[in-house]
Amino acid sequence: MKIFVTVKQVPDTSGKVAVKADGTLDRASMQTITNPDDLNAVEAALTLKDEYGYKVVAFCMGPPPAEPMLRELIAMGVDEAVLISGREFGGSDTYATSQIIAAAIDHYGIEEDDIILAGRQAIDGDTAQVGPQIAEKLGLPQITYAGDIKKEGNTLTVKRILEDGYMMIKVQTPCMITCIKELNTPRYMTVSGVLGAWEKPLTIYDYPTLQDHPLIDKSTIGLKGSPTNIYKSFTPPQKGVGTMLKGDGKDTTNELASILAAKHII
Amino acid sequence: MILDKEHAMLQKLYRQFAETEFTKELLEELEETGEFNREIHDKMAKYGFMGVKIPKQYGGAGGDYLAYALLIEEFARVSCVLSIYANTSNSLGGGPLMLAGSEEQKKKYLPQVADGSKIMGFALTEPGAGSDAGGMTSTAVLDGDEWVLNGRKTFISGAPFDDWIMVFAQTDPSQKGSRGISLFILDTKLPGVSFGAHENKMGIIGYPTSDLIMEDVRIPKDCLVGELNKGFSYAMKTLDGGRLGMAAQAVGVAQSCLEEATKYAKERKQFGRRIADFQGISFMLADMATDVEAARQLVYHAAQLKDANSPDATLACSIAKYFAAEAANRCAYKAVQIHGGYGYIKEYKVERLYRDARITSIYEGTSQVQQMVIASNILNKIK
């Protein structure tokens, strides 16, 4: 009984976004964080673990410096991590990435009652494609935009939240679900979790580990195997962030006045 | 010091928790009511903050002194009083038990302290015995299978809601000074235990402090902790570690002063430019940054010495506490000064920081007591 959670290390877009001359992100010069939606997937996995005793395994494709991020997830309660890392995988777009992650999860071994959870989308590319593509490549049913997950035996009932309403969908395991931030509030690491984080297993899947898997073909992975071409990356102009004050009484106007006074506007 | 990966991750956790959970609303509520907030205490406990330094076999996380110092620093950076919430169990409350408790006592009490379900306090100070803790008059007399405790302890942090208190009392009045003092675990629900009124403190508001009054309180014989008449040395050893925590707290407060003052100096404009561009202001910021960094390195170094069981740890803890507490006071003064009139108004964080900083050079050994410890160590050390 396992839950695979796919996670991505992304640039912290709340800081400075750097773009290289070829239009791709200059990841090395930017602070990194765990993709926020992926943390919701981790929390969903840990909640199910707390209730039903799942083993939670995090899968991340990325360079070796992604290890501390995976250790942080272990400090939150994840049991094991797999870092898919190899030069051959570099430059992969969503198509190639999903191919590789699907192969890695399959290599680990998917059983009847297993679940794959992913964040809805990553804040760097915003494509929301990798999760669904993993499901397609593994031939598993998928539900996107999960705002609630309930389990009964091997059946999951998922509330799929859309812009204009929601859908209630039942699905049999094994399956793939992408999670949105409305699903939960991710927990913090724990002190004991941090102090034991480096003792838990973290396995590296490199190219030789996965090369014999049917989904791995050099022509469909890495930069060469990626059908996407990036012409230009840029940071859109930032809109000012507003502050909403709630209430219609004197307290609210006083609050507004004190904010303006604090900024020396009045 | 460059933190190793484990301590760096702990620092990140502590910071993330404090910045997210110690909301403006919570801090205002603590200031307004002065009451203990059980909800935030329980939340801290849930993530293991109460047991950072308590060994794993007694339900804690088994962290070291550096892990503990980082906790107090990061919490105090956002809220000095909330750093006390997580401090007690790891320091003065749990500390004496970890130091001198029997295996049975540790198993009985520490797991509940570590998981936050029980709160343990520390009662050493008396109205007539502050820095001179050896001058205490509280007594414990053995009567059959029970100790009978009498006396009054003062400035006891958390006393009104403590479940248990580590109490020091005279067990052999024939011995002079600090000899003849023993340590006991007191269940605060027992008959004869009462508390004085809440002290109306200048700062660290939101963690009530009051007197503990013991009138013929009968406690079982096995509530004696460690050896009879050795209590004073347990108190001093506990305060060694406690001083490290309070030094870390002072670093957190000083860091916060630096951040608030820097932000304000960049925002506030006078004479057509931001005040940070005036040398008088920028030099104050430079002094603060230097103070904060020097204090931090002293604290981390002292923590490492404690972790290594170094004989120099006592001296290092006193140096760190002395310097960091005075640095916090200097930084608070400058932070308020940079804010000008606004720094004197309660709406600004530096007003609270100024009041909170003041306690760091008073409790767990005043700056002058630290000077005494430092001087006596140096006089013995350098022949």
XYZ file of C-alpha atoms in Angstrom:
649
model
C 0.000 0.000 0.000
C 1.976 2.947 -1.302
C 1.481 6.512 -2.306
C 3.899 7.915 -4.837
C 4.154 11.686 -4.707
C 5.840 13.468 -7.569
C 7.566 16.685 -6.578
C 9.591 19.328 -8.330
C 12.188 21.768 -7.111
C 11.315 25.128 -8.624
C 12.800 28.623 -8.555
C 11.298 30.805 -5.864
C 9.403 33.176 -8.099
C 8.741 35.490 -5.164
C 12.402 36.443 -5.542
C 14.325 37.570 -8.647
C 13.629 35.561 -11.809
C 16.735 35.095 -13.973
C 16.603 34.004 -17.617
C 19.577 32.731 -19.632
C 20.441 33.929 -23.156
C 18.802 30.842 -24.713
C 15.506 31.763 -23.088
C 15.508 29.038 -20.421
C 15.485 29.791 -16.698
C 18.828 30.347 -15.027
C 17.993 27.982 -12.170
C 21.462 28.006 -10.663
C 21.269 31.690 -9.799
C 17.850 31.514 -8.162
C 16.668 30.383 -4.731
C 14.727 27.154 -4.922
C 11.657 25.857 -3.130
C 9.429 22.815 -3.315
C 6.693 23.527 -5.833
C 3.748 24.750 -3.708
C 1.062 22.511 -5.260
C 3.352 19.524 -4.756
C 3.376 20.265 -1.021
C -0.416 19.903 -1.095
C 0.085 16.503 -2.723
C 2.602 15.579 -0.015
C 0.168 16.670 2.693
C -2.643 14.638 1.094
C -0.347 11.615 1.063
C 0.662 12.100 4.691
C -2.963 12.544 5.770
C -3.841 9.238 4.072
C -0.745 7.690 5.663
C -1.843 8.867 9.128
C -5.253 7.282 8.638
C -4.531 4.136 6.638
C -0.826 3.452 7.104
C 0.378 3.977 3.539
C 4.076 4.059 2.758
C 4.785 7.403 1.110
C 7.533 7.604 -1.501
C 8.488 10.938 -3.066
C 9.765 10.983 -6.662
C 11.656 13.949 -7.989
C 13.452 14.432 -11.265
C 16.249 16.923 -10.964
C 19.955 17.505 -10.411
C 21.715 16.229 -7.237
C 21.198 19.563 -5.385
C 17.514 18.582 -5.162
C 18.403 16.161 -2.353
C 17.944 18.650 0.539
C 14.423 19.350 -0.714
C 13.645 15.646 -0.600
C 15.145 15.447 2.891
C 12.746 18.202 3.946
C 9.831 16.106 2.698
C 11.179 13.164 4.704
C 11.308 15.507 7.726
C 7.593 16.140 7.155
C 6.849 12.416 7.285
C 7.594 10.986 3.824
C 9.084 7.490 4.237
C 11.424 7.307 1.312
C 12.612 9.398 -1.612
C 13.779 8.651 -5.122
C 15.816 11.222 -7.014
C 15.770 10.626 -10.750
C 18.961 12.242 -11.863
C 21.181 11.840 -14.887
C 22.746 13.890 -17.654
C 20.638 11.987 -20.193
C 17.474 13.345 -18.552
C 18.547 17.018 -18.648
C 16.582 19.498 -20.740
C 13.441 17.348 -20.786
C 10.135 19.058 -21.457
C 6.858 17.811 -19.963
C 6.515 15.017 -22.503
C 9.988 13.635 -21.823
C 9.784 14.281 -18.074
C 6.537 12.389 -17.672
C 8.046 9.536 -19.701
C 10.988 9.302 -17.305
C 8.982 9.695 -14.063
C 6.442 7.135 -15.247
C 9.281 4.714 -15.951
C 10.780 5.392 -12.524
C 7.518 4.765 -10.664
C 6.918 1.624 -12.697
C 10.466 0.491 -11.966
C 9.785 0.909 -8.245
C 6.639 -1.207 -8.691
C 2.969 -0.233 -8.733
C 0.508 -2.442 -6.905
C -3.262 -2.739 -6.863
C -3.920 -0.327 -3.995
C -1.283 2.281 -4.849
C -1.964 5.933 -5.573
C 0.114 8.518 -7.418
C -0.347 12.093 -6.224
C 1.055 15.159 -7.963
C 0.672 18.892 -7.619
C -1.633 20.479 -10.169
C 1.174 22.393 -11.863
C 4.626 23.826 -11.206
C 5.033 27.548 -10.701
C 7.936 27.779 -13.154
C 6.289 26.312 -16.255
C 2.611 26.380 -15.219
C 1.793 23.631 -17.729
C -0.163 21.171 -15.526
C 0.838 18.475 -18.013
C 3.290 16.186 -16.232
C 0.822 14.566 -13.799
C -1.758 13.645 -16.448
C 0.957 12.512 -18.863
C 2.410 10.157 -16.213
C -1.047 8.608 -15.846
C -1.398 8.215 -19.626
C 1.987 6.610 -19.974
C 1.266 4.156 -17.174
C -2.232 3.473 -18.464
C -3.817 4.580 -15.176
C -7.029 6.521 -14.571
C -6.455 10.149 -13.582
C -8.355 12.898 -11.813
C -7.069 16.457 -11.920
C -7.720 19.455 -9.619
C -8.544 17.412 -6.527
C -9.980 19.535 -3.707
C -10.956 16.583 -1.522
C -10.058 12.894 -1.437
C -12.003 10.209 0.426
C -11.066 6.552 0.553
C -13.235 3.466 0.853
C -11.389 0.240 0.192
C -9.709 0.539 -3.172
C -12.152 3.208 -4.299
C -11.363 6.888 -3.957
C -14.007 9.592 -4.169
C -12.468 12.817 -5.372
C -13.978 16.275 -5.495
C -12.673 17.820 -8.703
C -12.827 21.590 -8.382
C -13.347 23.602 -11.548
C -13.771 27.322 -12.126
C -17.554 27.124 -12.407
C -18.375 24.245 -10.082
C -17.177 20.841 -9.017
C -17.468 17.192 -9.977
C -17.545 14.170 -7.662
C -15.637 11.321 -9.263
C -15.064 7.768 -8.085
C -11.929 6.011 -9.166
C -10.320 2.635 -8.541
C -6.732 2.324 -7.462
C -4.134 2.333 -8.852
C -4.749 5.842 -10.109
C -3.218 9.289 -10.446
C -4.600 12.435 -8.837
C -3.352 16.025 -9.160
C -3.868 18.233 -6.124
C -4.711 21.912 -5.734
C -3.998 24.244 -2.845
C -7.613 24.170 -1.648
C -7.128 20.504 -0.748
C -5.238 21.158 2.487
C -2.616 23.164 4.354
C 0.755 21.453 4.224
C 2.212 20.578 7.614
C 5.626 21.702 8.797
C 8.586 19.438 9.239
C 8.926 18.133 12.790
C 12.035 18.437 14.943
C 12.410 14.639 15.179
C 11.742 14.413 11.462
C 14.622 16.784 10.711
C 16.979 15.013 13.098
C 16.222 11.666 11.452
C 15.927 12.888 7.861
C 19.372 11.792 6.756
C 18.897 8.280 8.089
C 15.904 7.492 5.880
C 16.448 5.924 2.439
C 17.013 8.133 -0.586
C 17.749 6.289 -3.803
C 19.168 7.771 -6.976
C 17.708 6.453 -10.220
C 20.190 7.334 -12.947
C 20.025 6.504 -16.639
C 21.555 3.031 -16.253
C 18.892 2.212 -13.619
C 16.069 2.985 -16.005
C 17.569 2.383 -19.455
C 15.975 -1.039 -19.917
C 12.474 0.187 -19.126
C 10.219 0.154 -22.214
C 9.364 3.858 -21.741
C 13.014 4.904 -21.826
C 14.302 5.583 -25.295
C 17.018 8.143 -25.891
C 14.984 9.663 -28.709
C 12.089 10.517 -26.359
C 13.966 11.793 -23.302
C 16.247 14.737 -22.522
C 16.575 17.871 -24.602
C 16.749 15.936 -27.877
C 13.646 13.938 -27.115
C 11.597 16.985 -26.154
C 9.186 18.286 -28.774
C 8.912 21.675 -27.028
C 11.150 24.534 -28.137
C 11.426 27.657 -25.995
C 11.716 30.843 -28.029
C 11.663 33.319 -25.203
C 11.191 33.458 -21.417
C 10.403 36.678 -19.658
C 8.963 37.975 -16.417
C 5.584 39.606 -16.984
C 5.196 43.027 -15.367
C 4.055 42.673 -11.775
C 0.679 43.954 -10.761
C 0.614 45.778 -7.445
C -0.622 43.620 -4.606
C -3.670 45.104 -2.926
C -4.636 44.750 0.711
C -8.263 44.005 1.548
C -9.610 45.344 4.804
C -12.741 43.601 5.998
C -15.632 45.317 7.781
C -17.619 48.488 7.270
C -17.351 50.100 10.693
C -15.138 52.652 12.349
C -12.556 50.014 13.252
C -11.852 49.410 9.575
C -11.441 53.098 8.807
C -9.183 53.449 11.820
C -7.138 50.512 10.564
C -6.890 52.109 7.123
C -5.872 55.426 8.661
C -3.175 53.778 10.767
C -1.769 51.916 7.726
C -1.626 55.174 5.766
C -0.066 56.943 8.741
C 2.513 54.187 9.134
C 3.534 54.700 5.518
C 3.606 58.472 6.107
C 0.987 59.010 3.385
C -1.186 60.981 5.791
C 30.028 29.226 12.145
C 28.591 27.532 9.094
C 25.647 25.406 10.174
C 25.664 21.771 9.096
C 22.744 20.502 7.009
C 20.708 19.265 9.979
C 20.971 22.503 11.947
C 20.362 24.569 8.817
C 17.154 22.633 8.215
C 16.085 23.053 11.848
C 16.723 26.782 11.534
C 14.528 26.841 8.426
C 11.760 24.949 10.252
C 11.872 27.235 13.305
C 11.822 30.349 11.120
C 9.011 29.073 8.933
C 6.906 28.164 11.954
C 7.504 31.457 13.772
C 6.909 33.636 10.728
C 3.693 31.801 9.854
C 2.155 31.052 13.225
C 3.170 34.051 15.350
C 0.668 36.290 13.629
C 0.167 39.972 14.314
C -3.240 39.116 15.802
C -1.740 36.566 18.190
C 1.011 38.933 19.304
C -1.517 41.700 19.899
C -3.731 39.341 21.880
C -0.821 38.317 24.100
C 0.057 41.968 24.750
C -3.539 42.915 25.484
C -4.538 40.027 27.726
C -1.193 39.025 29.213
C -2.609 35.501 29.336
C -0.970 32.225 28.404
C -2.145 31.031 24.976
C -2.676 27.279 25.151
C -3.440 26.950 21.454
C -0.039 28.128 20.243
C 1.623 26.093 23.008
C -0.118 22.957 21.735
C 0.812 23.731 18.159
C 4.457 24.120 19.147
C 4.237 20.814 20.980
C 2.746 19.071 17.943
C 5.868 19.755 15.906
C 8.218 18.698 18.698
C 9.516 22.087 19.853
C 8.937 21.332 23.541
C 11.223 18.330 23.400
C 14.048 19.568 21.188
C 16.676 18.899 23.834
C 14.912 16.093 25.704
C 16.506 12.708 24.897
C 14.684 10.385 22.504
C 14.196 7.673 25.131
C 12.087 10.138 27.142
C 9.935 11.225 24.215
C 12.009 14.157 22.986
C 13.808 14.733 19.725
C 17.271 14.284 21.226
C 18.642 17.489 19.768
C 21.777 19.213 21.003
C 22.381 22.633 22.541
C 22.889 24.215 19.130
C 19.502 22.899 17.982
C 17.993 24.417 21.123
C 19.784 27.772 20.768
C 18.609 28.092 17.160
C 15.033 27.406 18.289
C 15.061 30.164 20.875
C 16.799 32.639 18.557
C 14.385 32.118 15.662
C 11.283 32.220 17.870
C 12.510 35.334 19.715
C 13.189 37.047 16.387
C 9.426 37.083 15.859
C 8.246 37.085 19.477
C 10.369 37.151 22.602
C 7.552 35.899 24.824
C 6.691 32.996 22.528
C 10.295 31.857 22.626
C 9.748 31.361 26.359
C 6.868 28.996 25.589
C 9.261 26.600 23.871
C 12.158 27.325 26.189
C 10.918 26.133 29.571
C 10.571 22.433 28.803
C 14.014 22.320 27.198
C 15.709 24.460 29.798
C 14.768 25.307 33.373
C 11.767 22.982 33.526
C 13.061 19.804 31.935
C 16.728 20.652 32.538
C 17.120 19.769 36.232
C 15.345 16.444 35.679
C 17.562 15.575 32.728
C 20.544 16.524 34.861
C 19.781 14.896 38.187
C 16.539 12.910 37.951
C 16.457 9.158 38.535
C 15.588 6.877 35.627
C 12.147 6.403 37.144
C 11.567 10.157 37.487
C 12.735 10.835 33.941
C 10.396 8.167 32.565
C 7.512 9.446 34.639
C 7.770 13.153 33.892
C 9.832 13.917 30.785
C 7.625 12.312 28.087
C 4.699 14.474 29.165
C 6.899 17.575 29.226
C 8.275 16.706 25.780
C 4.843 16.248 24.210
C 3.543 19.426 25.827
C 0.706 17.749 27.710
C 2.252 18.951 30.976
C 4.158 22.131 31.750
C 7.051 22.155 34.145
C 8.368 25.299 35.822
C 11.410 26.245 37.876
C 11.367 27.948 41.268
C 14.666 29.138 42.713
C 14.315 32.888 43.317
C 12.799 34.180 46.551
C 11.913 37.689 47.663
C 15.169 37.848 49.631
C 17.234 35.550 47.400
C 17.720 36.758 43.838
C 21.262 36.827 42.540
C 22.256 35.375 45.923
C 20.232 32.210 45.428
C 22.026 30.555 48.359
C 20.204 32.870 50.742
C 16.876 31.118 50.309
C 14.579 30.492 53.268
C 12.093 27.978 51.821
C 12.359 24.712 53.706
C 11.689 21.035 53.159
C 11.470 18.806 56.212
C 11.187 15.033 56.065
C 8.202 13.753 58.016
C 7.838 10.000 57.698
C 7.526 9.189 54.013
C 6.804 12.751 53.004
C 8.621 16.036 52.610
C 6.824 19.044 54.024
C 7.522 22.205 52.041
C 7.096 25.758 53.251
C 8.117 29.083 51.766
C 7.585 31.637 49.069
C 9.186 31.711 45.634
C 9.021 34.816 43.507
C 9.064 35.767 39.785
C 8.111 32.229 38.786
C 7.450 32.216 35.054
C 4.382 30.223 34.183
C 3.588 29.388 37.809
C -0.202 29.786 37.531
C -0.493 27.172 34.775
C 2.481 24.952 35.564
C 1.555 21.345 36.285
C 4.814 20.620 38.026
C 7.508 22.912 39.371
C 11.133 22.095 40.126
C 11.488 23.670 43.572
C 14.649 24.357 45.537
C 14.448 24.407 49.321
C 16.666 24.269 52.407
C 16.954 20.736 53.768
C 19.815 21.336 56.157
C 19.707 24.822 57.701
C 22.809 23.990 59.749
C 24.882 24.195 56.572
C 25.764 27.704 55.540
C 25.132 29.470 52.229
C 24.377 27.391 49.216
C 25.019 24.068 50.960
C 22.041 22.283 52.412
C 19.722 23.049 49.499
C 17.835 20.238 47.748
C 15.703 19.934 44.625
C 12.139 18.603 44.523
C 9.380 18.009 41.996
C 6.255 19.743 43.192
C 2.802 18.865 41.893
C 1.028 22.243 41.814
C -2.399 20.664 42.372
C -1.481 19.548 45.894
C -3.113 21.129 48.960
C -1.099 24.023 50.350
C 0.114 25.250 46.953
C -1.108 28.693 45.895
C 0.014 31.516 43.663
C 0.397 35.242 44.109
C -1.096 37.838 41.801
C 0.210 38.072 38.226
C 3.148 40.422 38.059
C 2.435 43.394 35.825
C 5.573 43.163 33.747
C 7.237 45.688 31.453
C 7.804 43.151 28.679
C 7.502 39.466 27.745
C 3.784 39.926 28.245
C 1.717 36.827 27.546
C 3.477 34.376 29.851
C 2.207 35.072 33.358
C 4.681 35.341 36.197
C 3.724 35.105 39.846
C 4.822 34.020 43.290
C 4.567 30.393 44.322
C 3.451 29.947 47.904
C 3.941 26.654 49.732
C 2.178 26.163 53.070
C 2.767 22.742 54.644
C 2.715 21.090 51.234
C 3.258 17.369 51.641
C 5.000 15.628 48.761
C 6.086 11.973 48.544
C 9.612 11.179 49.628
C 10.576 10.095 46.094
C 9.984 13.629 44.810
C 13.492 14.516 45.894
C 15.558 14.947 42.725
C 19.200 13.891 42.805
C 21.158 13.785 46.009
C 20.101 15.420 49.253
C 21.751 18.820 49.820
C 23.161 18.951 46.275
C 20.378 21.126 44.900
C 22.389 24.286 44.537
C 24.892 22.714 42.177
C 21.992 21.366 40.082
C 20.529 24.871 39.953
C 23.813 26.381 38.813
C 24.383 23.708 36.167
C 20.832 24.133 34.884
C 21.297 27.887 34.713
C 24.435 27.351 32.619
C 22.303 25.893 29.860
C 19.495 28.325 30.603
C 21.867 31.225 30.086
C 22.687 29.896 26.662
C 18.986 29.924 25.799
C 18.537 33.438 27.094
C 21.608 34.563 25.147
C 20.034 33.065 22.018
C 16.819 34.880 22.865
C 18.745 38.148 23.092
C 20.245 37.474 19.655
C 16.754 36.959 18.233
C 15.520 40.209 19.760
C 18.609 42.092 18.521
C 18.207 40.638 15.014
C 14.597 41.778 14.976
C 15.668 45.278 16.058
C 18.153 45.375 13.201
C 15.572 44.255 10.655
C 12.896 46.677 11.827
C 15.309 49.605 11.972
C 16.737 48.849 8.528
C 13.305 48.572 6.926
C 12.206 51.816 8.512
C 15.407 53.662 7.614
C 14.880 52.725 3.964
C 11.221 53.741 4.010
C 11.294 56.969 6.017
C 12.169 60.124 4.118
C 13.418 63.365 5.673
C 15.150 66.319 4.061
C 14.258 64.870 0.669
C 15.955 61.509 1.042
C 15.602 58.269 2.934
C 17.100 58.472 6.401
C 19.239 55.359 5.724
C 21.346 57.630 3.490
C 22.395 59.772 6.452
C 25.659 58.605 7.919
C 24.376 59.041 11.474
C 21.663 56.453 10.804
C 23.693 54.092 8.640
C 26.468 53.902 11.243
C 23.899 52.962 13.870
C 22.730 50.149 11.571
C 26.342 49.065 11.099
C 26.875 48.962 14.870
C 23.700 46.925 15.302
C 24.679 44.437 12.596
C 28.096 44.006 14.198
C 26.594 43.522 17.647
C 24.093 40.942 16.358
C 26.678 38.927 14.489
C 29.216 38.955 17.320
C 26.537 37.897 19.817
C 25.296 35.134 17.505
C 28.754 33.660 17.042
C 29.357 33.715 20.811
C 26.090 31.860 21.350
C 26.750 29.222 18.685
C 30.290 28.741 19.991
C 29.057 28.343 23.575
C 26.467 25.836 22.339
C 29.179 23.815 20.636
C 31.253 23.817 23.821
C 28.230 22.617 25.815
C 27.651 19.870 23.269
C 31.289 18.843 23.548
C 31.062 18.832 27.363
C 33.956 21.263 27.383
C 35.171 22.564 30.763
C 35.103 26.036 29.165
C 31.352 25.862 28.533
C 30.310 27.686 31.729
C 32.581 30.609 30.930
C 31.450 30.661 27.301
C 27.756 30.646 28.286
C 28.237 33.555 30.656
C 30.224 35.523 28.066
C 27.532 34.843 25.461
C 24.705 35.811 27.824
C 26.477 38.963 28.990
C 27.394 40.168 25.539
C 24.161 39.162 23.773
C 21.896 40.689 26.431
C 23.790 43.979 26.435
C 23.865 43.899 22.621
C 20.087 43.390 22.535
C 19.654 46.435 24.767
C 21.969 48.533 22.594
C 20.178 47.392 19.446
C 16.748 48.097 20.957
C 17.861 51.583 21.945
C 19.120 52.300 18.435
C 16.082 50.761 16.757
C 13.762 53.042 18.730
C 16.075 55.992 18.091
C 16.022 55.405 14.328
C 12.227 55.281 14.438
C 12.152 58.620 16.261
C 8.771 59.448 17.757
C 7.162 56.504 15.998
C 9.406 54.140 17.942
C 7.755 55.372 21.141
C 4.304 54.379 19.875
C 2.879 50.946 20.627
C 1.810 50.310 17.021
C 5.450 49.887 16.070
C 7.202 46.610 16.775
C 10.331 48.312 18.129
C 8.369 49.606 21.111
C 7.736 46.003 22.179
C 11.295 44.978 21.312
C 12.624 47.745 23.546
C 10.648 46.419 26.516
C 11.412 42.777 25.733
C 15.147 43.397 25.333
C 15.326 44.788 28.851
C 14.629 41.451 30.537
C 17.463 39.645 28.761
C 20.084 41.404 30.875
C 18.161 40.642 34.073
C 16.828 37.093 34.199
C 18.759 33.858 34.510
C 21.637 35.857 35.938
C 21.929 39.608 35.540
C 24.720 41.031 33.407
C 26.568 41.765 36.631
C 26.264 38.138 37.772
C 27.651 37.095 34.387
C 30.547 39.477 34.929
C 31.180 37.852 38.302
C 31.160 34.375 36.725
C 33.422 35.501 33.889
C 35.848 37.268 36.232
C 36.097 34.373 38.673
C 36.707 31.941 35.792
C 39.407 34.151 34.334
C 41.058 34.704 37.712
C 41.232 30.940 38.244
C 42.246 30.156 34.695
C 45.045 32.605 34.056
C 47.795 31.885 36.557
